[in-house]
Amino acid sequence: MPSIDDYANNVEIQWCPGCPNFGILQAFKKALVELEKTPDQVCLISGIGQAAKLPHYLKCNFFNGLHGRPIPVALGVQTANPDLTTVVVTGDGDCYGEGGNHFIHALRRNPDITVVVHNNEIYALTKGQASPTTPQGEKRTLQVKGVDIEPLNMPAIAILHDCAFVARGFARNIDHLKGLLVEAIQHPGFSYVDVIQPCITWGNRPISWYEDRVRELGEEHNPKDKDAAMALALGDKDEFPIGILYQSEPKDPFGHRYRDAVTDGPLAQMPSLSEDQLHKMLSEFKPGAGRFLD
Amino acid sequence: MEDLNVVIAGAAGEGIQTVGEVLAKTLVAQGYAVFTWKEYESRIRGGLNSYSIRIGEAPKNAPLFKADVLLALNQGAVEKYQDLLKEEGVLMAQEEGKEGVIAIPFEDIAKKEVGKKIYANTVAVGALVGVLGVDLETLKTVLKQIFSSKGEEVQEANYQAAEIGFERAQRDCQDMCPWSLPPRDNTYFFVGGNDAIPIAAAYAGCRFISAYPMTPSTGIITFLSKAQDRLGVFAEQAEDEIGAINMALGAGYAGARAMTATSGGGFALMVEGISMAGMTETPVVVVLAQRPGPATGLPTRTAQGDLLFAINAGHGEFLKLVLAPYDAKDAFQKTVRAFNLADKYQIPVILLTDQLLADAHYSYTDFEPATSASYHLADPSEIDHYKRYHLSSNGISPRLYPGQSAHLVCVDSDEHDEQGHITEDLSKTVPAMVEKRLTKGEGLKNEVAPPEEIQIEDAEVVLVGWGSARAAILESIHLLREEDVKVGMIHFTELWPLPDYRFPENASLLTVENNATAQLARLLRSEFSLSFKENIRRYDGLPLTGEYIRRQFHAQHR
């Protein structure tokens, strides 16, 4: 049985002291322990930004790639080794801005991965510019007269497109967030958790402002009810209902046809084409000598 | 016999590809070496396109323009392409024209005598077979192979259409058609560039391809997708080229040999990913099938305009390998080599092809792989404390994949330490990592093949070329030597890193390239301190031919 200590490593954490990201890191470790995953069974994929540094602070396999691109990398990893627990750790800039296209198409593919978005409504690592989720009108270091375009509502888009699992968490409610991560990772198909993560350096509002507006969803909400889920996602922008917003009907995960027809194990363990198979294939390129491909 | 060239011209959607392919396969089945290439407009219907078939007793595998027989499926094609006809050449058309035209109304015959317009193409192939003096039985064998799955009725109708076309042509030919192509015992493999690469990839152990459709590269992922259950390569159409290369890198990190394929504009989008492959030391094979640029350029035409772009693709300084195969068989060998070397040196490898090579079909008497897959993943049981970026003397660190063992595989696009964690240790770790990655280049440089030398001993002028231009250059040397011009060839197919090589000192050098700025000359000038005469270039979207090079050579040496 793994313990929290199994996930500790001795890497210096570069986040600002007191950042709610520490809560997300803690929730991750607790969730993986609860799931009885050992570090070698877990693969975290990230892009660039403060959130994307998380894989360095948790002992496991990781691929810290390019800005905006963790989802396609995760798709490749999960396809090549479906035995891994593949989780994308990303932020609102990385996932909704630079990499928005990949997120949208991941909804269509339904890969069996989990995407956790640290949503601080800001670009923190580049010093306080607006992100795709910064509220309209808010003054930022680059948008000095206030953001004049509308924020993106990715949870609503995800629900609209029948994302397998959509949840929202709060970085300061660590145990609640841990529960969401456990459910998200266990859920087959594409699971998406948007985590409210107030920025204590560049944000305009104190953490207490968020704490006053976060509300845990209870049994009154049925995540299978798409209309109710959509109503929550489209609700008051200054209210943060947290919990499982939506769960779609079960659907085929990405790559299921290939796994049924070819292999459901790691692709690295598949042998390459044999000499016999090669010659048989090439013989089909001899017109008159056999049947050729068309 | 002298090689014959048959050109089939018409609008997109009229069936020139079908007519051309059936005729080509019939000729190969008859025992002749055939080379086909096509030039076409970027549209699905209409326009004017051509499909050229070169027929000979030995494989030349180089394009010809001048036609012995021109089959024009519509009047526009007659007007656009009739200048290609040799003086004694034969024009075949649907309508009566000037004297010397073999007029066969394929569509009318198909409708009235066979029953459906759809058989017009088979009437046309039958007529071509008649004009060329090929056995009708050979055509029927090929038709049987193609249509056996469509039922007896369809097969019989095709036979009938072929017979009518054949008889009409023989009747109308009279003394205009001097050709006779009796059966020969020779058998050839007849393989396209975009067939050779996917088969070689599967043979090399590739297990994953992600790509975004882009002419002329699309045939590669299409082939692998169609043959997914047979070849076992997972094929995914990505949402864009950025997604495509990042998926391939994810699969590569997870231990699967992975590739992507694209053309200029898509390759531009992949460039950040290529840089990441260099930094994270993740093997990946990228096929860059060139077409003329800049920007969208000429989507369906050919060029060798991305040599320097490929070599320099990616910000920062890192190792990559650039290979430029010259034909389908060479593309097969280089694809296997690309996967093996990408794995061994943990680098991105770019396979530079072009529309000519992608779409052309080549004949070979044999088609044997020169090398097979060799794998370079480390054995986790031999490692106590695993460090993904362990500093070794040759720069190559043991590579494991996540989930392979209890060892954790930590990879970072930031500058990193041996464990794969972000570092800002400028005094030690950063220079050590830069040097480690570049040190791998010393080993790689020793593996790069020197250029091929043809007839340089007595050459006064050496034509220096690369990639798909080889066959045209060889043909030009043959043509020029017949005129007592002493020319030779030096041909590169492994272009970065450049091999150690001594150029001949007594001959003057000029490059022959399918681009406007003589990029190989620029590269060799800077790497070998050479000087070049005025180079032979072609940049109209069409391929180089031996005759084109000969003419340009004389224009410059007048």
Short mmCIF file of C-alpha atoms in Angstrom, two decimals, chain B residues 58-270:
data_model
loop_
_atom_site.label_atom_id
_atom_site.label_comp_id
_atom_site.label_asym_id
_atom_site.label_seq_id
_atom_site.Cartn_x
_atom_site.Cartn_y
_atom_site.Cartn_z
CA ALA B 58 15.07 -1.80 -67.83
CA PRO B 59 14.01 0.50 -64.97
CA LYS B 60 15.00 4.14 -65.54
CA ASN B 61 12.58 5.51 -62.97
CA ALA B 62 12.86 9.08 -64.24
CA PRO B 63 10.18 11.35 -65.68
CA LEU B 64 9.92 12.17 -69.39
CA PHE B 65 7.80 14.97 -70.85
CA LYS B 66 7.72 14.24 -74.60
CA ALA B 67 5.00 11.74 -75.49
CA ASP B 68 4.91 8.93 -78.04
CA VAL B 69 1.24 8.49 -77.31
CA LEU B 70 -1.05 11.17 -75.88
CA LEU B 71 -4.51 10.12 -74.77
CA ALA B 72 -6.57 13.29 -74.30
CA LEU B 73 -9.92 12.70 -72.64
CA ASN B 74 -11.35 16.10 -73.59
CA GLN B 75 -10.72 18.88 -76.10
CA GLY B 76 -9.08 21.15 -73.50
CA ALA B 77 -6.55 18.41 -72.82
CA VAL B 78 -5.81 18.13 -76.53
CA GLU B 79 -5.03 21.84 -76.68
CA LYS B 80 -3.01 22.02 -73.48
CA TYR B 81 -0.93 18.87 -73.96
CA GLN B 82 -0.56 18.31 -77.73
CA ASP B 83 2.76 20.17 -77.76
CA LEU B 84 4.16 17.28 -75.76
CA LEU B 85 3.65 14.94 -78.71
CA LYS B 86 6.72 13.89 -80.61
CA GLU B 87 6.64 14.45 -84.35
CA GLU B 88 5.82 10.82 -85.05
CA GLY B 89 3.65 10.56 -81.95
CA VAL B 90 0.03 9.49 -81.90
CA LEU B 91 -2.83 11.49 -80.45
CA MET B 92 -5.83 9.59 -79.18
CA ALA B 93 -8.99 11.58 -78.56
CA GLN B 94 -12.72 11.10 -78.28
CA GLU B 95 -13.52 13.35 -81.22
CA GLU B 96 -12.36 13.42 -84.81
CA GLY B 97 -9.63 15.99 -85.29
CA LYS B 98 -6.94 16.70 -87.78
CA GLU B 99 -5.37 13.88 -89.68
CA GLY B 100 -3.39 11.38 -87.69
CA VAL B 101 -5.73 11.39 -84.70
CA ILE B 102 -7.09 8.11 -83.51
CA ALA B 103 -10.61 9.08 -82.57
CA ILE B 104 -12.41 6.70 -80.28
CA PRO B 105 -15.57 7.92 -78.53
CA PHE B 106 -14.95 6.03 -75.29
CA GLU B 107 -18.03 7.31 -73.50
CA ASP B 108 -20.38 6.65 -76.40
CA ILE B 109 -19.02 3.14 -76.84
CA ALA B 110 -19.30 2.45 -73.12
CA LYS B 111 -22.91 3.68 -73.04
CA LYS B 112 -24.13 2.10 -76.27
CA GLU B 113 -22.08 -1.06 -76.59
CA VAL B 114 -21.29 -2.00 -72.97
CA GLY B 115 -24.31 -0.49 -71.28
CA LYS B 116 -22.87 2.04 -68.84
CA LYS B 117 -20.78 5.20 -69.11
CA ILE B 118 -18.65 3.97 -66.19
CA TYR B 119 -16.85 1.53 -68.52
CA ALA B 120 -15.43 4.36 -70.66
CA ASN B 121 -12.11 4.15 -68.79
CA THR B 122 -11.74 0.47 -69.60
CA VAL B 123 -12.52 1.15 -73.26
CA ALA B 124 -9.71 3.72 -73.17
CA VAL B 125 -7.22 1.31 -71.55
CA GLY B 126 -8.17 -1.32 -74.11
CA ALA B 127 -7.48 1.16 -76.89
CA LEU B 128 -4.10 2.11 -75.39
CA VAL B 129 -3.17 -1.56 -75.10
CA GLY B 130 -4.12 -1.95 -78.77
CA VAL B 131 -2.10 1.07 -79.87
CA LEU B 132 0.97 -0.10 -77.95
CA GLY B 133 0.77 -3.69 -79.21
CA VAL B 134 0.36 -5.26 -75.78
CA ASP B 135 -1.49 -8.56 -75.31
CA LEU B 136 -5.18 -8.10 -74.58
CA GLU B 137 -4.96 -11.18 -72.33
CA THR B 138 -2.51 -9.39 -70.04
CA LEU B 139 -4.94 -6.52 -69.62
CA LYS B 140 -7.68 -9.01 -68.82
CA THR B 141 -5.53 -10.61 -66.12
CA VAL B 142 -5.05 -7.22 -64.51
CA LEU B 143 -8.74 -6.36 -64.83
CA LYS B 144 -9.57 -9.66 -63.18
CA GLN B 145 -7.30 -8.86 -60.24
CA ILE B 146 -8.91 -5.44 -59.83
CA PHE B 147 -12.56 -6.36 -60.37
CA SER B 148 -12.76 -9.96 -59.09
CA SER B 149 -14.36 -8.74 -55.85
CA LYS B 150 -17.08 -6.82 -57.72
CA GLY B 151 -18.82 -9.86 -59.16
CA GLU B 152 -18.88 -11.66 -62.49
CA GLU B 153 -21.15 -9.17 -64.24
CA VAL B 154 -18.84 -6.22 -63.63
CA GLN B 155 -15.83 -8.31 -64.60
CA GLU B 156 -17.40 -9.44 -67.86
CA ALA B 157 -18.47 -5.89 -68.73
CA ASN B 158 -14.90 -4.73 -68.21
CA TYR B 159 -13.58 -7.49 -70.45
CA GLN B 160 -16.05 -6.47 -73.12
CA ALA B 161 -15.15 -2.79 -72.84
CA ALA B 162 -11.44 -3.65 -73.08
CA GLU B 163 -12.01 -5.81 -76.16
CA ILE B 164 -13.98 -3.13 -77.98
CA GLY B 165 -11.36 -0.48 -77.22
CA PHE B 166 -8.58 -2.84 -78.27
CA GLU B 167 -10.23 -3.73 -81.59
CA ARG B 168 -11.14 -0.14 -82.40
CA ALA B 169 -7.55 0.96 -81.83
CA GLN B 170 -6.10 -1.84 -83.93
CA ARG B 171 -8.55 -1.03 -86.70
CA ASP B 172 -7.84 2.71 -86.63
CA CYS B 173 -4.10 2.48 -86.13
CA GLN B 174 -3.33 1.25 -89.65
CA ASP B 175 0.29 2.24 -90.16
CA MET B 176 0.39 4.96 -87.49
CA CYS B 177 1.32 2.69 -84.58
CA PRO B 178 4.69 1.04 -85.07
CA TRP B 179 4.91 -0.27 -81.51
CA SER B 180 4.88 -3.83 -80.36
CA LEU B 181 5.39 -4.84 -76.76
CA PRO B 182 5.37 -8.65 -76.69
CA PRO B 183 5.40 -10.44 -73.33
CA ARG B 184 8.75 -10.60 -71.52
CA ASP B 185 9.80 -12.90 -68.69
CA ASN B 186 10.84 -10.04 -66.47
CA THR B 187 8.86 -9.33 -63.33
CA TYR B 188 9.05 -6.09 -61.43
CA PHE B 189 7.95 -4.70 -58.12
CA PHE B 190 5.89 -1.63 -58.94
CA VAL B 191 5.92 0.61 -55.89
CA GLY B 192 4.94 4.21 -55.11
CA GLY B 193 6.90 6.51 -52.80
CA ASN B 194 3.95 6.85 -50.45
CA ASP B 195 3.58 3.03 -50.43
CA ALA B 196 7.21 2.35 -49.59
CA ILE B 197 7.37 4.66 -46.57
CA PRO B 198 4.40 3.25 -44.60
CA ILE B 199 5.41 -0.37 -45.27
CA ALA B 200 8.98 0.40 -44.24
CA ALA B 201 7.69 2.15 -41.12
CA ALA B 202 5.74 -0.94 -40.05
CA TYR B 203 8.76 -3.11 -40.83
CA ALA B 204 10.90 -0.77 -38.74
CA GLY B 205 8.57 -1.27 -35.77
CA CYS B 206 6.61 1.97 -36.04
CA ARG B 207 3.48 1.57 -33.93
CA PHE B 208 1.94 5.03 -34.01
CA ILE B 209 1.27 7.69 -36.62
CA SER B 210 -0.62 10.92 -36.09
CA ALA B 211 -0.94 13.37 -38.96
CA TYR B 212 -3.12 16.07 -40.41
CA PRO B 213 -4.06 15.61 -44.08
CA MET B 214 -1.79 17.65 -46.31
CA THR B 215 -0.87 17.02 -49.93
CA PRO B 216 1.42 15.33 -50.92
CA SER B 217 2.01 13.54 -47.59
CA THR B 218 -1.51 12.23 -46.93
CA GLY B 219 -0.98 8.87 -48.66
CA ILE B 220 1.28 7.73 -45.82
CA ILE B 221 -1.23 7.89 -42.96
CA THR B 222 -3.98 6.75 -45.34
CA PHE B 223 -2.04 3.59 -46.17
CA LEU B 224 -1.37 2.84 -42.49
CA SER B 225 -4.96 3.56 -41.50
CA LYS B 226 -6.35 1.23 -44.17
CA ALA B 227 -3.89 -1.48 -43.18
CA GLN B 228 -4.23 -0.87 -39.43
CA ASP B 229 -5.32 -4.38 -38.48
CA ARG B 230 -2.70 -5.96 -40.73
CA LEU B 231 0.30 -3.77 -39.98
CA GLY B 232 -0.69 -2.94 -36.40
CA VAL B 233 0.17 0.75 -36.62
CA PHE B 234 -2.20 2.97 -34.64
CA ALA B 235 -3.22 5.80 -37.00
CA GLU B 236 -4.91 8.98 -35.83
CA GLN B 237 -5.90 12.07 -37.79
CA ALA B 238 -4.94 14.95 -35.52
CA GLU B 239 -6.83 18.24 -35.16
CA ASP B 240 -3.77 20.09 -36.49
CA GLU B 241 -0.07 19.52 -37.11
CA ILE B 242 0.84 20.80 -33.66
CA GLY B 243 -1.36 18.12 -32.17
CA ALA B 244 0.05 15.57 -34.60
CA ILE B 245 3.68 15.94 -33.57
CA ASN B 246 2.86 16.23 -29.87
CA MET B 247 0.83 13.00 -30.03
CA ALA B 248 3.74 11.29 -31.78
CA LEU B 249 6.13 12.57 -29.10
CA GLY B 250 3.82 11.32 -26.35
CA ALA B 251 3.73 7.87 -27.96
CA GLY B 252 7.50 7.97 -28.43
CA TYR B 253 8.08 8.89 -24.79
CA ALA B 254 5.82 5.96 -23.87
CA GLY B 255 8.08 3.59 -25.82
CA ALA B 256 6.29 3.21 -29.16
CA ARG B 257 8.15 4.03 -32.35
CA ALA B 258 6.16 6.96 -33.70
CA MET B 259 5.97 9.16 -36.76
CA THR B 260 4.10 11.96 -38.43
CA ALA B 261 3.95 13.19 -42.02
CA THR B 262 3.20 16.58 -43.50
CA SER B 263 4.21 19.20 -46.06
CA GLY B 264 5.70 22.70 -45.77
CA GLY B 265 2.95 24.63 -43.98
CA GLY B 266 2.17 21.78 -41.61
CA PHE B 267 5.86 21.26 -40.97
CA ALA B 268 6.11 24.93 -40.00
CA LEU B 269 3.51 24.26 -37.31
CA MET B 270 5.48 21.23 -36.09
#
